[in-house]
CSV table of C-alpha atoms in Angstrom, one decimal:
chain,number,residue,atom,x,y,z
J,1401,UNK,CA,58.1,-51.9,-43.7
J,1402,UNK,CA,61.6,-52.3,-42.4
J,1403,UNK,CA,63.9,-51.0,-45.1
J,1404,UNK,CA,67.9,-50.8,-44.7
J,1405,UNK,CA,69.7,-48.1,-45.6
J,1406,UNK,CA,73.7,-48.1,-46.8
J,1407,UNK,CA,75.0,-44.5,-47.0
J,1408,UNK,CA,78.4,-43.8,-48.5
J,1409,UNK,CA,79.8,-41.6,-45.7
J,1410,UNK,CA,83.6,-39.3,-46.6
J,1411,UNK,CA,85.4,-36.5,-45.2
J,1412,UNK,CA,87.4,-34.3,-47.4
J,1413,UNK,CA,90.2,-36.6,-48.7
J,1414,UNK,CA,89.7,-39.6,-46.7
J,1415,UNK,CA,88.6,-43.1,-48.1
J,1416,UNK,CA,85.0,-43.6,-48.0
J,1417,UNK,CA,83.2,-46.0,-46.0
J,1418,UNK,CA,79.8,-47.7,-45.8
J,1419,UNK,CA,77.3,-47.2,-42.4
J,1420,UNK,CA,74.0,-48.5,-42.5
J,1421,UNK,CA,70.9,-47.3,-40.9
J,1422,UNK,CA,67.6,-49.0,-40.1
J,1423,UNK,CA,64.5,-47.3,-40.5
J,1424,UNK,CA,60.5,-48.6,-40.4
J,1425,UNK,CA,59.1,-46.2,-43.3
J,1426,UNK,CA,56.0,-46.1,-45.7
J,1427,UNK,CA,56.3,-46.9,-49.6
J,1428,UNK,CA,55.7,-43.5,-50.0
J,1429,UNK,CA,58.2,-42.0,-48.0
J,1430,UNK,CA,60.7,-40.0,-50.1
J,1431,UNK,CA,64.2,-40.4,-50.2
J,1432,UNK,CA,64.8,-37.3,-48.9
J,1433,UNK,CA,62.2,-37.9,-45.8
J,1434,UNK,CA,64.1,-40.9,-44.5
J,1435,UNK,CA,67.4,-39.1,-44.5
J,1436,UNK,CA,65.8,-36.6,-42.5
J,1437,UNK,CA,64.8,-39.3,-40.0
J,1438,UNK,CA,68.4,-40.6,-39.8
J,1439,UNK,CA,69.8,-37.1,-38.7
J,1440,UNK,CA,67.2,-36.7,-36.3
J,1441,UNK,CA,67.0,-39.8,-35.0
J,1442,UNK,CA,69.9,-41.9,-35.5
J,1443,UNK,CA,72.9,-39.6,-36.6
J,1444,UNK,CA,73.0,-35.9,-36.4
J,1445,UNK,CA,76.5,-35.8,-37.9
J,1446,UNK,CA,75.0,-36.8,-41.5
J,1447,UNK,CA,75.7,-34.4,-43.9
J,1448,UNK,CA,73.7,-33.9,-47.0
J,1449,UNK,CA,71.7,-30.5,-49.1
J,1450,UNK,CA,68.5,-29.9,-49.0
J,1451,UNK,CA,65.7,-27.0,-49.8
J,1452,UNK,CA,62.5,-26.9,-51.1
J,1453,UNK,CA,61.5,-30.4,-51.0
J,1454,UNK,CA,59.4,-30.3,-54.0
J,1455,UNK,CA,61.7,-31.1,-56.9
J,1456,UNK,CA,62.3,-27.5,-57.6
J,1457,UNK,CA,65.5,-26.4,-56.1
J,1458,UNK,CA,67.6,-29.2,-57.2
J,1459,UNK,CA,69.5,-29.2,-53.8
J,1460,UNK,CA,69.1,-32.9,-52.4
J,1461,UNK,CA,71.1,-34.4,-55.7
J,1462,UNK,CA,72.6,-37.5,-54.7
J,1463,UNK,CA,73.5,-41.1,-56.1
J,1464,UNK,CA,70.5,-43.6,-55.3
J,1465,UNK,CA,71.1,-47.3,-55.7
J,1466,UNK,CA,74.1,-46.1,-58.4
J,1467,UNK,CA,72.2,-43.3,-60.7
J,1468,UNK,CA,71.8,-39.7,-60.1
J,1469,UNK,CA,68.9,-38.4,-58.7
J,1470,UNK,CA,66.5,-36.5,-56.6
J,1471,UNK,CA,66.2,-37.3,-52.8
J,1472,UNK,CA,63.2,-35.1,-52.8
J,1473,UNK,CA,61.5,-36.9,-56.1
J,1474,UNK,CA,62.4,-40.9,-55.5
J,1475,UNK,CA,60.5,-42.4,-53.1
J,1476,UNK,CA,61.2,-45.8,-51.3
J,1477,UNK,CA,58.5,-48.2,-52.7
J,1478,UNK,CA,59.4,-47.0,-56.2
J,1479,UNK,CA,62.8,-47.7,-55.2
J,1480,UNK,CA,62.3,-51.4,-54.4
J,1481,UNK,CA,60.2,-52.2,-57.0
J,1482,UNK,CA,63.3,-50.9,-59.6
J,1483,UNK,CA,65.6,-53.3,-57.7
J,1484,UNK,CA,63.7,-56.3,-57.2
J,1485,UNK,CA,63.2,-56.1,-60.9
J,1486,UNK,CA,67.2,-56.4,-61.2
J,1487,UNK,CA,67.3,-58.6,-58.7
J,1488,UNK,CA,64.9,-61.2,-60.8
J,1489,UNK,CA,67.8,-61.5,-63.1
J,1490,UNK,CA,69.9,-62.7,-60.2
J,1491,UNK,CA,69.9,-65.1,-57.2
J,1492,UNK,CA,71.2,-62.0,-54.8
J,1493,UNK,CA,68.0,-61.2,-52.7
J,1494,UNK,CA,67.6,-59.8,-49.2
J,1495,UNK,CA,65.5,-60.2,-46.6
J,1496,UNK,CA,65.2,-57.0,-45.7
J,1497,UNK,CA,65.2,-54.1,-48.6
J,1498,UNK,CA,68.3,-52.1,-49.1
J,1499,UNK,CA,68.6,-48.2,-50.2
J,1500,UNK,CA,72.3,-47.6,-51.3
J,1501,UNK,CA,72.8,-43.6,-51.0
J,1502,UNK,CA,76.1,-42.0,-52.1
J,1503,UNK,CA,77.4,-38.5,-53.3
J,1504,UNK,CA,77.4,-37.5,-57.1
J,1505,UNK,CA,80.0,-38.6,-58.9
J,1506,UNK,CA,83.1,-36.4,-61.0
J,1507,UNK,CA,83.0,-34.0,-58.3
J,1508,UNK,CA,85.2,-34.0,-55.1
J,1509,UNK,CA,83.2,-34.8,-51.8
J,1510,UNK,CA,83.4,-32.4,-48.7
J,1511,UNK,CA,81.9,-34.1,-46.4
J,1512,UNK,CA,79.5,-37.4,-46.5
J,1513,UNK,CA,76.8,-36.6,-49.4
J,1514,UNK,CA,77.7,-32.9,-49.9
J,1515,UNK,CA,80.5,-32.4,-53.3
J,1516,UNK,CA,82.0,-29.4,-54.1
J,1517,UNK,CA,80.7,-28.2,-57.2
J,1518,UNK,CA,83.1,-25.5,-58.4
J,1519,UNK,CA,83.5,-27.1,-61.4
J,1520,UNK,CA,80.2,-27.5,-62.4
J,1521,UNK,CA,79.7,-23.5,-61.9
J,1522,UNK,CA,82.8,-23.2,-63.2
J,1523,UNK,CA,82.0,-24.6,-66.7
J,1524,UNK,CA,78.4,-23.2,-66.9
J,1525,UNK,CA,80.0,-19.8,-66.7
J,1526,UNK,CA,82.6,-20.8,-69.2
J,1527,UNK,CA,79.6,-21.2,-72.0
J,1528,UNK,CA,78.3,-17.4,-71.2
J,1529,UNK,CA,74.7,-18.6,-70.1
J,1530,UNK,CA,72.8,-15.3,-70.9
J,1531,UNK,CA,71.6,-13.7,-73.5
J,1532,UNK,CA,73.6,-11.0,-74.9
J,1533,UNK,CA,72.2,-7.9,-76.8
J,1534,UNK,CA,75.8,-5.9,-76.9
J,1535,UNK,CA,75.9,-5.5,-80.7
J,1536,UNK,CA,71.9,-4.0,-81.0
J,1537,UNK,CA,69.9,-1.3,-79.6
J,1538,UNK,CA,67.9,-1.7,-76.6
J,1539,UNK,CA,64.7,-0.9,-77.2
J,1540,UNK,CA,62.8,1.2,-74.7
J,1541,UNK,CA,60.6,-1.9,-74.1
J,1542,UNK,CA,61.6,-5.9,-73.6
J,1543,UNK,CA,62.1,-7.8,-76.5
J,1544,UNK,CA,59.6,-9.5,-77.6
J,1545,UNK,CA,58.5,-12.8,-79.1
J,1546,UNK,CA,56.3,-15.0,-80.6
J,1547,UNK,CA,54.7,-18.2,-78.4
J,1548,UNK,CA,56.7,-20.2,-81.3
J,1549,UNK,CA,59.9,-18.7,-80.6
J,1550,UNK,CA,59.7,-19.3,-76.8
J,1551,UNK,CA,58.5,-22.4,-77.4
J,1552,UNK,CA,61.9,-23.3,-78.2
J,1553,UNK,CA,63.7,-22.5,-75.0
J,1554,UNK,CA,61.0,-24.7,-72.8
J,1555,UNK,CA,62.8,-27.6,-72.7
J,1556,UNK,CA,66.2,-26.1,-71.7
J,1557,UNK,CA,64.3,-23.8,-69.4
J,1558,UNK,CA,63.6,-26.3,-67.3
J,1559,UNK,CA,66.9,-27.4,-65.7
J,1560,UNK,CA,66.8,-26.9,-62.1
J,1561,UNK,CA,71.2,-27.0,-61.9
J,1562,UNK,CA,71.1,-30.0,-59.7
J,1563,UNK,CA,73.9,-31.6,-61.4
J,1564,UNK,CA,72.5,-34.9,-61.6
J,1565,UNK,CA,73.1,-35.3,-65.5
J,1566,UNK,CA,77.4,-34.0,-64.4
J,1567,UNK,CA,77.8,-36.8,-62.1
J,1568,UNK,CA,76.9,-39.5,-64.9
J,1569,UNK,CA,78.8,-37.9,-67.4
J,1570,UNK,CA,81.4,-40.5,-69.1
J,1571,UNK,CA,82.6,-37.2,-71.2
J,1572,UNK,CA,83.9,-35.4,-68.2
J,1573,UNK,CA,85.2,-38.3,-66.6
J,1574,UNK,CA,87.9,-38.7,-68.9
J,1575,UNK,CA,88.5,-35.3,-70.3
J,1576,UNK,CA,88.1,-32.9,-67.2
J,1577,UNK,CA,88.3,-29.9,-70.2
J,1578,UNK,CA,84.7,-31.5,-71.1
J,1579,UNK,CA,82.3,-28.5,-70.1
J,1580,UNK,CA,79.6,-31.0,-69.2
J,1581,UNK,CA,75.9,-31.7,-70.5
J,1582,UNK,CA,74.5,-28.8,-67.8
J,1583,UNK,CA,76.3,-26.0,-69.8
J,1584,UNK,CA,75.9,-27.7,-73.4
J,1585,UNK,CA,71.9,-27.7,-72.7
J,1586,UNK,CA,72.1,-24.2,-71.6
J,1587,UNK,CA,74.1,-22.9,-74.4
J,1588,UNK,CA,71.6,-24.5,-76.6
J,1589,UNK,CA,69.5,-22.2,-74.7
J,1590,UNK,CA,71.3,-19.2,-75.8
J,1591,UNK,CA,71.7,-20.8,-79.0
J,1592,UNK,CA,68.1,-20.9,-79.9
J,1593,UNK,CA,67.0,-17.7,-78.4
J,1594,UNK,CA,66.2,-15.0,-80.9
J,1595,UNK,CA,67.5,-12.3,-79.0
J,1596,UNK,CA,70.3,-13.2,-78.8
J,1597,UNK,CA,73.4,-11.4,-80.7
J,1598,UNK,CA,76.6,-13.9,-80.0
J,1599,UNK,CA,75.4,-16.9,-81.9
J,1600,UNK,CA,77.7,-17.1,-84.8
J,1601,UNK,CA,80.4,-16.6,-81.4
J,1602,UNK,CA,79.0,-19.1,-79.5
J,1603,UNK,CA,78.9,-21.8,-82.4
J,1604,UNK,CA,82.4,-21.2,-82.7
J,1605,UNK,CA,83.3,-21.3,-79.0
J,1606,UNK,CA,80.9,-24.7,-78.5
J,1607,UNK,CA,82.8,-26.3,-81.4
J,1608,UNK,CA,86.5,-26.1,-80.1
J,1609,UNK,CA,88.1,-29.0,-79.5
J,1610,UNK,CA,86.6,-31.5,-76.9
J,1611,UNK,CA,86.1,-29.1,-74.0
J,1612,UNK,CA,82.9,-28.4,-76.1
J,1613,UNK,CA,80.1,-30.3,-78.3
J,1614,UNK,CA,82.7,-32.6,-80.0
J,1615,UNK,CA,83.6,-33.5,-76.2
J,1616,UNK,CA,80.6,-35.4,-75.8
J,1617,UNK,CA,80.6,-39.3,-75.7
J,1618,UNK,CA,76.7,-39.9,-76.4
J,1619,UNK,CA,76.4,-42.3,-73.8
J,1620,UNK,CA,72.8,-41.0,-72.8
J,1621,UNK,CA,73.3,-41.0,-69.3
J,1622,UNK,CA,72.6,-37.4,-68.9
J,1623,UNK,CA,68.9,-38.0,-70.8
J,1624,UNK,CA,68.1,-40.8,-68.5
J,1625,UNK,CA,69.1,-39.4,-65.3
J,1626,UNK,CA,67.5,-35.8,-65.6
J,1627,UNK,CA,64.5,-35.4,-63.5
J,1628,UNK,CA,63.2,-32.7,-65.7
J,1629,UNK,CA,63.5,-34.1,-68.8
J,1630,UNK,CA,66.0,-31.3,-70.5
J,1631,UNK,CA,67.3,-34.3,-72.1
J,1632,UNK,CA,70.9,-32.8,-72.6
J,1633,UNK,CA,72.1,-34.8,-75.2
J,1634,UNK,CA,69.4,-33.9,-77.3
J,1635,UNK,CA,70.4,-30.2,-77.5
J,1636,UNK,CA,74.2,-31.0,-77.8
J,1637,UNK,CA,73.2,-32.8,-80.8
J,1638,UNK,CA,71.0,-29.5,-81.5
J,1639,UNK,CA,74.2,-27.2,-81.4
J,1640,UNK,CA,76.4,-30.2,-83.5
J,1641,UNK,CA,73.4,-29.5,-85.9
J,1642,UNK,CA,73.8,-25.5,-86.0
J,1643,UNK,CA,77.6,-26.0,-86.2
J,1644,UNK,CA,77.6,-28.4,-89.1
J,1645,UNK,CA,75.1,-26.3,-91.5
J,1646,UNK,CA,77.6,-23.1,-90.9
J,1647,UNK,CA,80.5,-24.6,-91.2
J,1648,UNK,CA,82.6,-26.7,-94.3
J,1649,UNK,CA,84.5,-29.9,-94.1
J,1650,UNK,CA,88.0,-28.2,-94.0
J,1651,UNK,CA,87.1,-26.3,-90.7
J,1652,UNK,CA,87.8,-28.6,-88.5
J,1653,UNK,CA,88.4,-32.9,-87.8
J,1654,UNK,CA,84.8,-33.6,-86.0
J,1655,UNK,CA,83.2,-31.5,-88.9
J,1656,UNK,CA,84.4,-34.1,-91.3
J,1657,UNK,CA,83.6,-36.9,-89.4
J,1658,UNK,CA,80.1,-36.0,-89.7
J,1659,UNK,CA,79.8,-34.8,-93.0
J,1660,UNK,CA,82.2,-37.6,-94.4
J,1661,UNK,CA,80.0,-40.1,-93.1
J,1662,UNK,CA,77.0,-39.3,-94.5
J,1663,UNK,CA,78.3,-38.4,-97.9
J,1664,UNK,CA,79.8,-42.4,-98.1
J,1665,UNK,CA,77.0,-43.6,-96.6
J,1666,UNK,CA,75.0,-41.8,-98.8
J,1667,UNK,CA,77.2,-43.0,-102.0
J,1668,UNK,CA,77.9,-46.7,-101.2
J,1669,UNK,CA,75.1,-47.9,-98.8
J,1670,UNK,CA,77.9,-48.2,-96.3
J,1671,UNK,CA,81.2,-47.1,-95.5
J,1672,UNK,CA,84.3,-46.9,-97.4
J,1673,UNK,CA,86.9,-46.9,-94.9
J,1674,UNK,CA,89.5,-46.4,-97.3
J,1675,UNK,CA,88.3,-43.2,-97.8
J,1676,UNK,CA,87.2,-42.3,-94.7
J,1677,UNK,CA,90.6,-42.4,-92.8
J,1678,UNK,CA,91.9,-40.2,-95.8
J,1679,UNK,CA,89.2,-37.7,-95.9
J,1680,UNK,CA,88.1,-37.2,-92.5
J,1681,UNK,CA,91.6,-37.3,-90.7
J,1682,UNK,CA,94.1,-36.5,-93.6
J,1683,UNK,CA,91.7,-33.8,-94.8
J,1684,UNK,CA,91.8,-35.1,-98.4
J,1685,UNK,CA,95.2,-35.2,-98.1
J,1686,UNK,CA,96.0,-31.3,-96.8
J,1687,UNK,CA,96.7,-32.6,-93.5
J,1688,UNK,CA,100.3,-34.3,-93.6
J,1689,UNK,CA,100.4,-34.8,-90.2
J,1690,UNK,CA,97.4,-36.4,-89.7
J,1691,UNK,CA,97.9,-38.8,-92.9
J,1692,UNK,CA,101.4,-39.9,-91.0
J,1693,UNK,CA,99.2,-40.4,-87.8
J,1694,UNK,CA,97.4,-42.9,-89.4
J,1695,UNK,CA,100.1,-44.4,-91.3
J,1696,UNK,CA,101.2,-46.9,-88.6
J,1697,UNK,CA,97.3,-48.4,-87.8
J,1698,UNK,CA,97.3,-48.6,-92.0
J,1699,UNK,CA,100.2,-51.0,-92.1
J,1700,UNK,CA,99.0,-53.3,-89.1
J,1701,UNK,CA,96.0,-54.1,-90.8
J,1702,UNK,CA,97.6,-54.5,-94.3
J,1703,UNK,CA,100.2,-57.0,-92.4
J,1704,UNK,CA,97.1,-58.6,-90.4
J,1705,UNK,CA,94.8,-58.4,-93.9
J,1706,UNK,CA,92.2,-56.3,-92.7
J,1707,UNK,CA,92.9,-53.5,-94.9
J,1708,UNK,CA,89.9,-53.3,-97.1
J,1709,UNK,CA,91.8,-53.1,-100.5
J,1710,UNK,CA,88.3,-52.8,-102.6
J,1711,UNK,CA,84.7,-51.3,-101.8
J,1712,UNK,CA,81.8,-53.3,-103.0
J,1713,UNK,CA,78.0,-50.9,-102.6
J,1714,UNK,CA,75.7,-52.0,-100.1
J,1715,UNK,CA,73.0,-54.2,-102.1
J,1716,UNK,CA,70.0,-51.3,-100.3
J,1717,UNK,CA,72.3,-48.5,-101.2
J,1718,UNK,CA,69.5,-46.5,-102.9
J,1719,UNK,CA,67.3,-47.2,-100.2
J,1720,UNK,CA,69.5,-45.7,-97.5
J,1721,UNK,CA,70.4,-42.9,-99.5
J,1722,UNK,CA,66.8,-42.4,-99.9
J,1723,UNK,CA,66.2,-42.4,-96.4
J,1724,UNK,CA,69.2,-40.0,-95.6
J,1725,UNK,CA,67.8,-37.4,-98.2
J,1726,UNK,CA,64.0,-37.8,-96.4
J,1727,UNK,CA,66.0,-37.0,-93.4
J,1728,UNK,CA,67.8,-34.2,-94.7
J,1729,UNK,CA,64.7,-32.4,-96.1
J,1730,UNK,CA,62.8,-33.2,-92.9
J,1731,UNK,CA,65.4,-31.3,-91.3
J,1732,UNK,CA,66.0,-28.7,-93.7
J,1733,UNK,CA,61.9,-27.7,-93.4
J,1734,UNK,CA,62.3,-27.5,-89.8
């Protein structure tokens, strides 16, 4: 099958453009093995990264048909089949297939489909992604643990660094102080290791600002691009978890927001945003400035009358408080 290939081509600060490539290929033909065919057949000047060709290595990371991905994992009939399904919601078809291939995104290209990725090494080593065992005694053998308490780092374990999950990242994209969903699943690797001796440190180094947890926009594009399934918003919400049940209300802005929530939630059924502007960012009243922050969005929506000036219970509020304690004593078993 004749299948058309669009590759986003870029030197180092120069605007992109588009060059297309036509190759005869097999469905099962891998991403990866028709951009081998185009440098050695078509265009040796191609640029892209590639290693083990087995989904290991995380090298060949790249943007297929607009989501992150693995050259070395996709292949092309897989490919087609996804768009023709989105093309069955449209009149746009082709006549012959098309394979749009472009570098990862929030990173700065060098050349073609190879990005410098300083900054994502740069914030994995800002998270201190190794287990530290400064404060105890070594012991003259390894540590050891139980299969339950490695079970725990499996999932995490498995990230192969190919920065697929960074490149989708809305967080990052507009707050470049946003570590990024590769650290944050690592530090939860760290976090949930036993052997380790920093974690009341790291907890309060994940939860600074926005450049850590708090940072994240939980727009699950890092879950549904990672081809290992570390699903990196799942352990972000893991650390949010650890920080929340060792820290109090009054610590900090994004601690409130959680906790606030639930507790109106919990009391009416719904939110009371009356209270909630008050609690969470005037911290029940201790934060002036914050309180004067808000004063301003109060008064437009008394002058446009959509200040809530009573708070009636949601009519299931016993049932969703029920369900919130289930929750909470789920959670506090595990």
């Amino acid at each position: 099958m004749e299948v058309l290939f669009k590759v986003i081509r870029q030197q180092h600060n120069s605007s992109a453009k588009v060059q297309t490539y036509l190759l005869e290929v097999e469905p099962g033909n891998t991403i990866l093995d028709c951009l081998n065919r185009i440098k050695w057949e078509q265009d040796g000047t191609l640029a892209f990264r590639k290693n083990c060709r087995n989904t290991i290595c995380g090298s060949c990371a790249m943007r297929i048909n607009g989501r992150s991905a693995l050259a070395c994992k996709e292949n092309v009939g897989s490919e087609i089949s996804r768009l023709q399904q989105l093309a069955a919601h449209t009149s746009k078809t082709n006549a012959i297939p098309e394979i749009t291939i472009a570098p990862l995104g929030n990173m700065p290209v060098i050349k073609d489909l190879v990005v410098d990725m300083n900054d994502f090494w740069n914030n994995l080593e800002a998270i201190a992604p190794y287990v530290s065992t400064a404060s105890r005694n070594v012991p003259e053998r390894e540590f050891l643990q139980t299969p339950e308490e490695r079970s725990r780092l499996d999932q995490t374990g498995n990230c192969i660094m190919c920065g697929a999950c960074f490149s989708e990242c809305n967080g990052f994209e507009v707050n470049s102080k946003f570590v990024g969903p590769h650290a944050l699943a690592k530090a939860y690797r760290m976090v949930a290791d036993n052997r380790d001796s920093e974690t009341e440190n790291r907890l309060e180094k994940y939860n600074e600002g926005t450049q850590g947890v708090w940072g994240c926009t939980r727009c699950f594009y890092c879950n549904s691009v990672c081809p290992m399934d570390v699903a990196p918003l799942d352990q972000i919400t893991k650390i949010k978890q650890e920080i929340i049940a060792h820290k109090q209300k009054s610590d900090s802005r994004s601690i409130r927001h959680r906790k606030v929530l639930v507790e109106l939630v919990k009391a009416g059924g719904w939110i009371d945003e009356r209270q909630f502007g008050l609690q969470v960012v005037g911290n029940y009243f201790r934060d002036l400035r914050g309180l004067l922050g808000i004063v301003p969005l109060g008064l437009r929506m008394l002058v446009k009358g959509k200040f809530p000036l009573s708070f009636e219970p949601s009519e299931g509020t016993q049932q969703v408080r029920s369900l919130i304690e289930a929750i909470q004593e789920e959670g506090s078993r595990e």
